[in-house]
Amino acid sequence: MLTTARMHLREFTLDDAPAFYALNLDPQVIKYTGDQPFASVDAATDFIAQYNHYQIFGFGRWALQLTSMTHMIGFCGLRQQLSGEVDLGVRLAQAYWGQGLAFEASMASLGLGFGRYELTHIKANCHRDNLRSQALITKLGFNLVDDRHGWWQYCMDSCEFRGDRY
């Protein structure tokens, strides 16, 4: 799909299921997501097998794989909501926090969204207590637009995207 300086952003494969299961099993990783962990590796496999965003929308959440590794370390990408809005999401295994990888993957995803997919705006959401995500979203250039019961919603229009931050 896309390669940055340090990683590949690619479609999920069934081989990602064990890493995806482990990622969502970590309570610190999913603390502010509202998601529940997968019940098993088989449940993660089923999720991946049924994930059809690439076919429907042309984009989705992409597996993150360091160029020096063969396994998934998290995911990042765009998701089309039922409302028609598109949001950016990122999730990394704790061992990779604080290295700028979320920023790098997010900038690549935004570049694809505004470039290849010609989106006019992209949203980002985070819980008000998730200070790490707030810092990332702000650094990316998003603007806070709403507080929905403790979930902050940010937006970036295509004309505001500065790919040179990457």
Short mmCIF file of N, CA and C in Angstrom, two decimals:
data_model
loop_
_atom_site.label_atom_id
_atom_site.label_comp_id
_atom_site.label_asym_id
_atom_site.label_seq_id
_atom_site.Cartn_x
_atom_site.Cartn_y
_atom_site.Cartn_z
N MET A 1 0.81 -1.19 0.00
CA MET A 1 0.00 0.00 0.00
C MET A 1 0.86 1.26 0.00
N LEU A 2 1.69 1.39 1.06
CA LEU A 2 2.51 2.58 1.20
C LEU A 2 3.70 2.27 2.10
N THR A 3 4.83 2.85 1.79
CA THR A 3 6.01 2.70 2.63
C THR A 3 6.50 4.08 3.04
N THR A 4 6.76 4.24 4.34
CA THR A 4 7.34 5.47 4.87
C THR A 4 8.82 5.21 5.13
N ALA A 5 9.46 6.14 5.79
CA ALA A 5 10.89 5.97 6.09
C ALA A 5 11.16 4.73 6.93
N ARG A 6 10.23 4.38 7.82
CA ARG A 6 10.49 3.27 8.75
C ARG A 6 9.50 2.12 8.71
N MET A 7 8.42 2.25 7.95
CA MET A 7 7.42 1.18 8.01
C MET A 7 6.59 1.07 6.75
N HIS A 8 5.92 -0.07 6.67
CA HIS A 8 4.95 -0.33 5.61
C HIS A 8 3.56 -0.18 6.21
N LEU A 9 2.67 0.48 5.48
CA LEU A 9 1.25 0.49 5.79
C LEU A 9 0.62 -0.40 4.73
N ARG A 10 -0.03 -1.46 5.15
CA ARG A 10 -0.54 -2.45 4.20
C ARG A 10 -1.87 -3.00 4.69
N GLU A 11 -2.58 -3.68 3.82
CA GLU A 11 -3.83 -4.31 4.21
C GLU A 11 -3.55 -5.41 5.23
N PHE A 12 -4.53 -5.62 6.11
CA PHE A 12 -4.42 -6.73 7.06
C PHE A 12 -4.41 -8.05 6.29
N THR A 13 -3.70 -9.02 6.84
CA THR A 13 -3.75 -10.39 6.34
C THR A 13 -4.11 -11.30 7.51
N LEU A 14 -4.53 -12.50 7.21
CA LEU A 14 -4.88 -13.44 8.27
C LEU A 14 -3.68 -13.75 9.15
N ASP A 15 -2.47 -13.61 8.62
CA ASP A 15 -1.26 -13.83 9.41
C ASP A 15 -1.09 -12.79 10.52
N ASP A 16 -1.83 -11.67 10.43
CA ASP A 16 -1.77 -10.62 11.45
C ASP A 16 -2.59 -10.95 12.69
N ALA A 17 -3.40 -11.97 12.63
CA ALA A 17 -4.34 -12.25 13.73
C ALA A 17 -3.66 -12.39 15.10
N PRO A 18 -2.58 -13.14 15.26
CA PRO A 18 -1.97 -13.23 16.59
C PRO A 18 -1.49 -11.87 17.12
N ALA A 19 -0.88 -11.06 16.26
CA ALA A 19 -0.41 -9.74 16.70
C ALA A 19 -1.59 -8.81 16.99
N PHE A 20 -2.64 -8.89 16.18
CA PHE A 20 -3.84 -8.08 16.39
C PHE A 20 -4.51 -8.46 17.71
N TYR A 21 -4.58 -9.75 17.98
CA TYR A 21 -5.14 -10.24 19.24
C TYR A 21 -4.33 -9.70 20.43
N ALA A 22 -3.00 -9.81 20.35
CA ALA A 22 -2.13 -9.33 21.43
C ALA A 22 -2.25 -7.82 21.61
N LEU A 23 -2.32 -7.08 20.50
CA LEU A 23 -2.45 -5.63 20.56
C LEU A 23 -3.71 -5.23 21.35
N ASN A 24 -4.83 -5.83 21.01
CA ASN A 24 -6.10 -5.47 21.65
C ASN A 24 -6.28 -6.13 23.01
N LEU A 25 -5.41 -7.02 23.36
CA LEU A 25 -5.46 -7.65 24.68
C LEU A 25 -4.82 -6.76 25.74
N ASP A 26 -3.98 -5.83 25.32
CA ASP A 26 -3.27 -4.94 26.24
C ASP A 26 -4.22 -3.86 26.74
N PRO A 27 -4.53 -3.84 28.04
CA PRO A 27 -5.49 -2.87 28.56
C PRO A 27 -5.04 -1.42 28.39
N GLN A 28 -3.74 -1.16 28.36
CA GLN A 28 -3.27 0.21 28.16
C GLN A 28 -3.48 0.67 26.71
N VAL A 29 -3.38 -0.26 25.78
CA VAL A 29 -3.55 0.07 24.36
C VAL A 29 -5.01 0.41 24.06
N ILE A 30 -5.94 -0.33 24.65
CA ILE A 30 -7.36 -0.10 24.34
C ILE A 30 -8.09 0.74 25.39
N LYS A 31 -7.35 1.26 26.35
CA LYS A 31 -7.95 1.99 27.48
C LYS A 31 -8.95 3.06 27.06
N TYR A 32 -8.62 3.85 26.06
CA TYR A 32 -9.47 4.97 25.66
C TYR A 32 -10.20 4.74 24.34
N THR A 33 -10.28 3.50 23.89
CA THR A 33 -10.87 3.24 22.58
C THR A 33 -12.36 2.92 22.64
N GLY A 34 -12.82 2.41 23.76
CA GLY A 34 -14.19 1.92 23.82
C GLY A 34 -14.32 0.51 23.28
N ASP A 35 -13.23 -0.06 22.77
CA ASP A 35 -13.24 -1.42 22.22
C ASP A 35 -13.01 -2.44 23.33
N GLN A 36 -13.52 -3.63 23.10
CA GLN A 36 -13.25 -4.77 23.95
C GLN A 36 -12.15 -5.61 23.29
N PRO A 37 -11.34 -6.32 24.08
CA PRO A 37 -10.33 -7.18 23.46
C PRO A 37 -11.00 -8.33 22.71
N PHE A 38 -10.30 -8.86 21.72
CA PHE A 38 -10.79 -10.06 21.04
C PHE A 38 -10.82 -11.20 22.05
N ALA A 39 -11.77 -12.07 21.94
CA ALA A 39 -11.89 -13.21 22.85
C ALA A 39 -10.79 -14.25 22.60
N SER A 40 -10.27 -14.28 21.39
CA SER A 40 -9.27 -15.28 21.02
C SER A 40 -8.58 -14.85 19.72
N VAL A 41 -7.53 -15.57 19.37
CA VAL A 41 -6.88 -15.34 18.09
C VAL A 41 -7.87 -15.64 16.96
N ASP A 42 -8.70 -16.65 17.16
CA ASP A 42 -9.70 -16.97 16.14
C ASP A 42 -10.67 -15.81 15.93
N ALA A 43 -11.03 -15.09 16.99
CA ALA A 43 -11.91 -13.93 16.86
C ALA A 43 -11.22 -12.82 16.06
N ALA A 44 -9.93 -12.63 16.30
CA ALA A 44 -9.17 -11.65 15.53
C ALA A 44 -9.10 -12.08 14.06
N THR A 45 -8.91 -13.36 13.83
CA THR A 45 -8.90 -13.90 12.46
C THR A 45 -10.23 -13.63 11.76
N ASP A 46 -11.32 -13.88 12.47
CA ASP A 46 -12.65 -13.63 11.90
C ASP A 46 -12.84 -12.15 11.56
N PHE A 47 -12.38 -11.27 12.46
CA PHE A 47 -12.49 -9.83 12.20
C PHE A 47 -11.76 -9.47 10.90
N ILE A 48 -10.52 -9.94 10.78
CA ILE A 48 -9.73 -9.63 9.59
C ILE A 48 -10.39 -10.20 8.34
N ALA A 49 -10.89 -11.44 8.42
CA ALA A 49 -11.51 -12.08 7.26
C ALA A 49 -12.75 -11.31 6.80
N GLN A 50 -13.44 -10.66 7.73
CA GLN A 50 -14.67 -9.94 7.39
C GLN A 50 -14.43 -8.45 7.14
N TYR A 51 -13.22 -7.98 7.33
CA TYR A 51 -12.92 -6.55 7.18
C TYR A 51 -12.95 -6.21 5.69
N ASN A 52 -13.96 -5.46 5.27
CA ASN A 52 -14.16 -5.22 3.85
C ASN A 52 -14.04 -3.75 3.45
N HIS A 53 -13.47 -2.93 4.29
CA HIS A 53 -13.37 -1.50 3.99
C HIS A 53 -12.53 -1.23 2.74
N TYR A 54 -11.49 -2.04 2.51
CA TYR A 54 -10.65 -1.82 1.33
C TYR A 54 -11.47 -1.99 0.05
N GLN A 55 -12.31 -3.02 0.04
CA GLN A 55 -13.11 -3.30 -1.14
C GLN A 55 -14.23 -2.27 -1.32
N ILE A 56 -14.85 -1.84 -0.23
CA ILE A 56 -15.99 -0.93 -0.32
C ILE A 56 -15.54 0.51 -0.57
N PHE A 57 -14.55 0.98 0.19
CA PHE A 57 -14.18 2.39 0.15
C PHE A 57 -12.84 2.66 -0.54
N GLY A 58 -12.04 1.63 -0.73
CA GLY A 58 -10.72 1.81 -1.33
C GLY A 58 -9.64 2.07 -0.29
N PHE A 59 -10.05 2.30 0.95
CA PHE A 59 -9.11 2.55 2.06
C PHE A 59 -9.68 1.93 3.32
N GLY A 60 -8.91 2.00 4.38
CA GLY A 60 -9.33 1.46 5.67
C GLY A 60 -8.21 1.66 6.67
N ARG A 61 -8.27 0.89 7.74
CA ARG A 61 -7.16 0.86 8.68
C ARG A 61 -6.13 -0.08 8.06
N TRP A 62 -4.86 0.33 8.12
CA TRP A 62 -3.80 -0.47 7.54
C TRP A 62 -2.89 -1.01 8.64
N ALA A 63 -2.44 -2.24 8.46
CA ALA A 63 -1.48 -2.83 9.38
C ALA A 63 -0.17 -2.07 9.27
N LEU A 64 0.48 -1.84 10.40
CA LEU A 64 1.79 -1.20 10.44
C LEU A 64 2.84 -2.25 10.67
N GLN A 65 3.85 -2.24 9.82
CA GLN A 65 4.94 -3.20 9.91
C GLN A 65 6.24 -2.46 9.69
N LEU A 66 7.11 -2.49 10.67
CA LEU A 66 8.42 -1.87 10.49
C LEU A 66 9.14 -2.54 9.32
N THR A 67 9.89 -1.76 8.57
CA THR A 67 10.58 -2.31 7.41
C THR A 67 11.59 -3.38 7.81
N SER A 68 12.05 -3.34 9.06
CA SER A 68 13.03 -4.31 9.53
C SER A 68 12.39 -5.54 10.16
N MET A 69 11.06 -5.63 10.14
CA MET A 69 10.35 -6.75 10.79
C MET A 69 9.36 -7.38 9.83
N THR A 70 8.84 -8.52 10.24
CA THR A 70 7.86 -9.23 9.40
C THR A 70 6.48 -9.27 10.03
N HIS A 71 6.31 -8.72 11.24
CA HIS A 71 5.00 -8.80 11.89
C HIS A 71 4.40 -7.41 12.12
N MET A 72 3.10 -7.38 12.32
CA MET A 72 2.36 -6.16 12.55
C MET A 72 2.63 -5.63 13.96
N ILE A 73 2.82 -4.30 14.07
CA ILE A 73 3.05 -3.68 15.38
C ILE A 73 1.88 -2.78 15.79
N GLY A 74 0.91 -2.65 14.92
CA GLY A 74 -0.25 -1.82 15.19
C GLY A 74 -1.00 -1.56 13.90
N PHE A 75 -1.85 -0.55 13.94
CA PHE A 75 -2.55 -0.16 12.72
C PHE A 75 -2.79 1.33 12.71
N CYS A 76 -3.03 1.85 11.53
CA CYS A 76 -3.33 3.26 11.34
C CYS A 76 -4.06 3.39 10.02
N GLY A 77 -4.92 4.37 9.94
CA GLY A 77 -5.57 4.60 8.67
C GLY A 77 -6.89 5.31 8.80
N LEU A 78 -7.66 5.21 7.74
CA LEU A 78 -8.90 5.94 7.59
C LEU A 78 -10.08 4.98 7.68
N ARG A 79 -11.17 5.45 8.28
CA ARG A 79 -12.37 4.63 8.39
C ARG A 79 -13.58 5.47 8.00
N GLN A 80 -14.36 4.93 7.09
CA GLN A 80 -15.60 5.58 6.69
C GLN A 80 -16.67 5.23 7.73
N GLN A 81 -17.24 6.25 8.34
CA GLN A 81 -18.29 6.06 9.33
C GLN A 81 -19.64 5.88 8.63
N LEU A 82 -20.63 5.39 9.35
CA LEU A 82 -21.98 5.26 8.80
C LEU A 82 -22.54 6.62 8.37
N SER A 83 -22.10 7.67 9.06
CA SER A 83 -22.54 9.04 8.75
C SER A 83 -21.94 9.56 7.45
N GLY A 84 -20.96 8.86 6.91
CA GLY A 84 -20.26 9.31 5.72
C GLY A 84 -18.95 10.02 6.03
N GLU A 85 -18.77 10.40 7.30
CA GLU A 85 -17.52 11.05 7.69
C GLU A 85 -16.39 10.03 7.70
N VAL A 86 -15.18 10.52 7.48
CA VAL A 86 -14.00 9.66 7.50
C VAL A 86 -13.15 10.09 8.67
N ASP A 87 -12.71 9.11 9.48
CA ASP A 87 -11.84 9.45 10.61
C ASP A 87 -10.51 8.73 10.51
N LEU A 88 -9.54 9.33 11.17
CA LEU A 88 -8.20 8.78 11.28
C LEU A 88 -8.10 8.04 12.61
N GLY A 89 -7.52 6.88 12.57
CA GLY A 89 -7.29 6.13 13.81
C GLY A 89 -5.92 5.49 13.78
N VAL A 90 -5.35 5.35 14.96
CA VAL A 90 -4.03 4.74 15.08
C VAL A 90 -3.96 3.99 16.39
N ARG A 91 -3.32 2.84 16.36
CA ARG A 91 -3.12 2.04 17.57
C ARG A 91 -1.80 1.30 17.42
N LEU A 92 -0.94 1.44 18.42
CA LEU A 92 0.38 0.80 18.40
C LEU A 92 0.59 -0.03 19.66
N ALA A 93 1.33 -1.12 19.51
CA ALA A 93 1.76 -1.89 20.68
C ALA A 93 2.63 -0.98 21.55
N GLN A 94 2.53 -1.14 22.87
CA GLN A 94 3.24 -0.25 23.80
C GLN A 94 4.74 -0.18 23.56
N ALA A 95 5.33 -1.28 23.11
CA ALA A 95 6.79 -1.29 22.89
C ALA A 95 7.21 -0.25 21.86
N TYR A 96 6.27 0.27 21.07
CA TYR A 96 6.58 1.21 20.00
C TYR A 96 6.09 2.63 20.28
N TRP A 97 5.57 2.86 21.46
CA TRP A 97 5.12 4.20 21.84
C TRP A 97 6.33 5.12 22.01
N GLY A 98 6.13 6.39 21.75
CA GLY A 98 7.16 7.40 22.01
C GLY A 98 8.28 7.45 21.00
N GLN A 99 8.12 6.82 19.84
CA GLN A 99 9.17 6.80 18.83
C GLN A 99 8.80 7.59 17.57
N GLY A 100 7.66 8.25 17.60
CA GLY A 100 7.23 9.03 16.44
C GLY A 100 6.57 8.20 15.35
N LEU A 101 6.34 6.92 15.61
CA LEU A 101 5.75 6.05 14.60
C LEU A 101 4.28 6.37 14.35
N ALA A 102 3.55 6.72 15.39
CA ALA A 102 2.14 7.08 15.21
C ALA A 102 2.02 8.35 14.35
N PHE A 103 2.89 9.30 14.58
CA PHE A 103 2.90 10.52 13.77
C PHE A 103 3.23 10.21 12.32
N GLU A 104 4.26 9.42 12.11
CA GLU A 104 4.70 9.06 10.76
C GLU A 104 3.59 8.34 9.99
N ALA A 105 2.97 7.36 10.63
CA ALA A 105 1.90 6.61 9.97
C ALA A 105 0.67 7.48 9.74
N SER A 106 0.36 8.34 10.70
CA SER A 106 -0.80 9.22 10.57
C SER A 106 -0.61 10.22 9.43
N MET A 107 0.57 10.79 9.32
CA MET A 107 0.84 11.73 8.24
C MET A 107 0.72 11.04 6.88
N ALA A 108 1.22 9.81 6.79
CA ALA A 108 1.10 9.06 5.54
C ALA A 108 -0.37 8.79 5.22
N SER A 109 -1.15 8.44 6.23
CA SER A 109 -2.58 8.17 6.03
C SER A 109 -3.32 9.42 5.60
N LEU A 110 -3.01 10.55 6.24
CA LEU A 110 -3.64 11.82 5.85
C LEU A 110 -3.26 12.19 4.41
N GLY A 111 -2.01 11.98 4.07
CA GLY A 111 -1.57 12.27 2.71
C GLY A 111 -2.34 11.46 1.68
N LEU A 112 -2.57 10.18 1.98
CA LEU A 112 -3.37 9.34 1.08
C LEU A 112 -4.82 9.84 1.02
N GLY A 113 -5.36 10.16 2.18
CA GLY A 113 -6.75 10.61 2.24
C GLY A 113 -7.00 11.86 1.44
N PHE A 114 -6.14 12.85 1.63
CA PHE A 114 -6.32 14.12 0.93
C PHE A 114 -5.80 14.08 -0.51
N GLY A 115 -4.83 13.21 -0.77
CA GLY A 115 -4.26 13.11 -2.11
C GLY A 115 -5.00 12.10 -2.97
N ARG A 116 -4.66 10.85 -2.82
CA ARG A 116 -5.22 9.79 -3.68
C ARG A 116 -6.75 9.71 -3.61
N TYR A 117 -7.31 9.84 -2.39
CA TYR A 117 -8.76 9.67 -2.24
C TYR A 117 -9.54 10.98 -2.28
N GLU A 118 -8.83 12.09 -2.42
CA GLU A 118 -9.43 13.42 -2.60
C GLU A 118 -10.52 13.75 -1.57
N LEU A 119 -10.28 13.39 -0.31
CA LEU A 119 -11.22 13.73 0.76
C LEU A 119 -11.12 15.22 1.04
N THR A 120 -12.23 15.83 1.38
CA THR A 120 -12.23 17.27 1.67
C THR A 120 -11.92 17.55 3.12
N HIS A 121 -12.25 16.60 4.01
CA HIS A 121 -11.89 16.75 5.42
C HIS A 121 -11.84 15.37 6.07
N ILE A 122 -11.08 15.30 7.14
CA ILE A 122 -10.92 14.07 7.90
C ILE A 122 -11.09 14.42 9.37
N LYS A 123 -11.77 13.56 10.10
CA LYS A 123 -12.00 13.75 11.53
C LYS A 123 -11.02 12.90 12.33
N ALA A 124 -10.88 13.24 13.59
CA ALA A 124 -10.15 12.42 14.55
C ALA A 124 -10.88 12.57 15.87
N ASN A 125 -10.98 11.50 16.61
CA ASN A 125 -11.69 11.51 17.88
C ASN A 125 -10.79 10.94 18.96
N CYS A 126 -10.92 11.50 20.17
CA CYS A 126 -10.21 10.90 21.30
C CYS A 126 -10.93 11.25 22.60
N HIS A 127 -10.73 10.40 23.57
CA HIS A 127 -11.29 10.64 24.90
C HIS A 127 -10.55 11.80 25.55
N ARG A 128 -11.27 12.60 26.30
CA ARG A 128 -10.66 13.80 26.90
C ARG A 128 -9.51 13.47 27.85
N ASP A 129 -9.48 12.25 28.38
CA ASP A 129 -8.39 11.87 29.28
C ASP A 129 -7.18 11.29 28.55
N ASN A 130 -7.28 11.09 27.25
CA ASN A 130 -6.19 10.47 26.48
C ASN A 130 -5.23 11.56 26.01
N LEU A 131 -4.33 11.93 26.89
CA LEU A 131 -3.41 13.04 26.62
C LEU A 131 -2.45 12.75 25.46
N ARG A 132 -2.02 11.50 25.33
CA ARG A 132 -1.12 11.13 24.23
C ARG A 132 -1.79 11.36 22.88
N SER A 133 -3.03 10.91 22.75
CA SER A 133 -3.74 11.10 21.48
C SER A 133 -4.02 12.57 21.21
N GLN A 134 -4.37 13.31 22.25
CA GLN A 134 -4.59 14.74 22.07
C GLN A 134 -3.33 15.42 21.53
N ALA A 135 -2.19 15.07 22.09
CA ALA A 135 -0.93 15.67 21.63
C ALA A 135 -0.64 15.30 20.18
N LEU A 136 -0.87 14.04 19.82
CA LEU A 136 -0.64 13.59 18.44
C LEU A 136 -1.58 14.33 17.49
N ILE A 137 -2.85 14.36 17.82
CA ILE A 137 -3.85 14.98 16.94
C ILE A 137 -3.54 16.46 16.73
N THR A 138 -3.14 17.13 17.79
CA THR A 138 -2.79 18.55 17.69
C THR A 138 -1.53 18.73 16.84
N LYS A 139 -0.53 17.89 17.06
CA LYS A 139 0.71 17.97 16.29
C LYS A 139 0.46 17.74 14.80
N LEU A 140 -0.51 16.88 14.49
CA LEU A 140 -0.85 16.61 13.09
C LEU A 140 -1.50 17.81 12.41
N GLY A 141 -2.07 18.71 13.22
CA GLY A 141 -2.69 19.91 12.66
C GLY A 141 -4.20 19.93 12.70
N PHE A 142 -4.81 19.01 13.43
CA PHE A 142 -6.27 18.99 13.56
C PHE A 142 -6.73 20.12 14.48
N ASN A 143 -7.97 20.53 14.30
CA ASN A 143 -8.59 21.56 15.13
C ASN A 143 -9.73 20.94 15.93
N LEU A 144 -9.80 21.26 17.21
CA LEU A 144 -10.88 20.77 18.06
C LEU A 144 -12.17 21.45 17.63
N VAL A 145 -13.22 20.65 17.37
CA VAL A 145 -14.48 21.23 16.91
C VAL A 145 -15.67 20.88 17.80
N ASP A 146 -15.55 19.84 18.64
CA ASP A 146 -16.72 19.45 19.44
C ASP A 146 -16.29 18.58 20.62
N ASP A 147 -17.09 18.64 21.66
CA ASP A 147 -16.94 17.77 22.83
C ASP A 147 -18.25 17.01 22.96
N ARG A 148 -18.20 15.73 22.67
CA ARG A 148 -19.39 14.88 22.72
C ARG A 148 -19.31 13.97 23.93
N HIS A 149 -19.75 14.51 25.06
CA HIS A 149 -19.80 13.74 26.30
C HIS A 149 -18.46 13.13 26.67
N GLY A 150 -17.42 13.95 26.62
CA GLY A 150 -16.09 13.49 26.99
C GLY A 150 -15.26 12.95 25.84
N TRP A 151 -15.85 12.82 24.69
CA TRP A 151 -15.11 12.42 23.48
C TRP A 151 -14.92 13.66 22.64
N TRP A 152 -13.68 14.03 22.44
CA TRP A 152 -13.37 15.23 21.69
C TRP A 152 -13.27 14.89 20.21
N GLN A 153 -13.89 15.73 19.40
CA GLN A 153 -13.84 15.54 17.96
C GLN A 153 -13.03 16.66 17.33
N TYR A 154 -12.11 16.27 16.49
CA TYR A 154 -11.23 17.18 15.78
C TYR A 154 -11.51 17.05 14.28
N CYS A 155 -11.14 18.06 13.54
CA CYS A 155 -11.32 18.03 12.09
C CYS A 155 -10.15 18.73 11.42
N MET A 156 -9.82 18.25 10.23
CA MET A 156 -8.83 18.91 9.39
C MET A 156 -9.40 18.94 7.97
N ASP A 157 -9.42 20.12 7.37
CA ASP A 157 -9.81 20.25 5.98
C ASP A 157 -8.59 20.03 5.09
N SER A 158 -8.83 19.63 3.87
CA SER A 158 -7.72 19.32 2.97
C SER A 158 -6.78 20.51 2.78
N CYS A 159 -7.33 21.71 2.80
CA CYS A 159 -6.48 22.90 2.61
C CYS A 159 -5.58 23.17 3.82
N GLU A 160 -5.87 22.53 4.95
CA GLU A 160 -5.07 22.72 6.17
C GLU A 160 -3.94 21.70 6.30
N PHE A 161 -4.00 20.64 5.50
CA PHE A 161 -3.01 19.58 5.61
C PHE A 161 -1.67 20.07 5.10
N ARG A 162 -0.65 19.88 5.93
CA ARG A 162 0.71 20.24 5.56
C ARG A 162 1.56 18.99 5.59
N GLY A 163 1.70 18.36 4.45
CA GLY A 163 2.50 17.15 4.36
C GLY A 163 3.98 17.36 4.65
N ASP A 164 4.41 18.63 4.66
CA ASP A 164 5.82 18.91 4.92
C ASP A 164 6.17 18.74 6.40
N ARG A 165 5.18 18.50 7.25
CA ARG A 165 5.47 18.24 8.68
C ARG A 165 6.08 16.86 8.84
N TYR A 166 5.94 16.04 7.84
CA TYR A 166 6.37 14.64 7.87
C TYR A 166 7.84 14.55 7.58
#
